Tab-separated table of C-alpha atoms in Angstrom:
chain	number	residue	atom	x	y	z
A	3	UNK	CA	164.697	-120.258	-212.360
A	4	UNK	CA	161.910	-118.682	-214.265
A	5	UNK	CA	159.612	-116.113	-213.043
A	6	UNK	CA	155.491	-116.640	-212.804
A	7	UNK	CA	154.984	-115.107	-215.946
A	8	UNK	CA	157.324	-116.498	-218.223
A	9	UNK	CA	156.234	-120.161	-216.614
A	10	UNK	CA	152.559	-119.021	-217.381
A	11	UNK	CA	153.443	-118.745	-221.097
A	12	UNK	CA	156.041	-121.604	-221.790
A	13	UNK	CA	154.155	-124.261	-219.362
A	14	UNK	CA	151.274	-125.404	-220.898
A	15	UNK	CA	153.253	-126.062	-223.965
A	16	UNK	CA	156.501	-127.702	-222.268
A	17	UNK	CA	157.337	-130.561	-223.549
A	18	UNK	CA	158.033	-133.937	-222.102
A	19	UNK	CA	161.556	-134.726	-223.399
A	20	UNK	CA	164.126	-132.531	-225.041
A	21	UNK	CA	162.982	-129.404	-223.013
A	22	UNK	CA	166.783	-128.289	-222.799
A	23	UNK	CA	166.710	-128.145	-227.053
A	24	UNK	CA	162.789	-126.842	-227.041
A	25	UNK	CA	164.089	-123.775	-224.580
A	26	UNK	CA	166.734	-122.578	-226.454
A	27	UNK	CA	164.834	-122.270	-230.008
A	28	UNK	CA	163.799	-118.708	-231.474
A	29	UNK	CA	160.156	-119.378	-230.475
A	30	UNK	CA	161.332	-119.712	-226.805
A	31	UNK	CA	163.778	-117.178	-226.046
A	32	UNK	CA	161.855	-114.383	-228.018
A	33	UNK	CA	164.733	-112.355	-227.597
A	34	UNK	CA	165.357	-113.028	-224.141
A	35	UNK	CA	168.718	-114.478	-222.753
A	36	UNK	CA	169.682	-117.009	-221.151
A	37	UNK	CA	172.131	-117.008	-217.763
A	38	UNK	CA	174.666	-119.661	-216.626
A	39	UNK	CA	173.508	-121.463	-213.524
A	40	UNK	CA	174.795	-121.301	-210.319
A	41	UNK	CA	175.463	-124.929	-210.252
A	42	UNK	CA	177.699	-126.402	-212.785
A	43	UNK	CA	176.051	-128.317	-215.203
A	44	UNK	CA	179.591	-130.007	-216.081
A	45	UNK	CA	179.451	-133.279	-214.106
A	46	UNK	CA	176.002	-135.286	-213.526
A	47	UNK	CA	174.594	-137.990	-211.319
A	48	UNK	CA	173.518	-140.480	-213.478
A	49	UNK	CA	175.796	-143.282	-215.234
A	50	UNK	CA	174.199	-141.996	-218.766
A	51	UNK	CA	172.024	-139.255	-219.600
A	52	UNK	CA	167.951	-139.051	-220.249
A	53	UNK	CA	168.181	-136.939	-223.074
């Protein structure tokens, strides 16, 4: 989840694919951390990814 304000700065530059790669580079995180999930991220849905 991400608060208001740190959706306010990253949203009007998210990008379309990749986001997963884009949120984890230096200009991103700007020395902020990231958490594990509550969900496991381990196992998906799909027969093959959309990366």
């Amino acid at each position: 989840m991400l608060t208001k304000d740190l959706w306010d700065e990253l949203g009007p530059k998210w990008p379309k694919s990749y986001w997963d790669d884009w949120v984890r580079a230096p200009e991103q995180r700007n020395n902020r951390a990231c958490i594990r999930p509550e969900i496991s991220r381990t196992r998906t849905f799909g027969k093959k990814g959309v990366s």
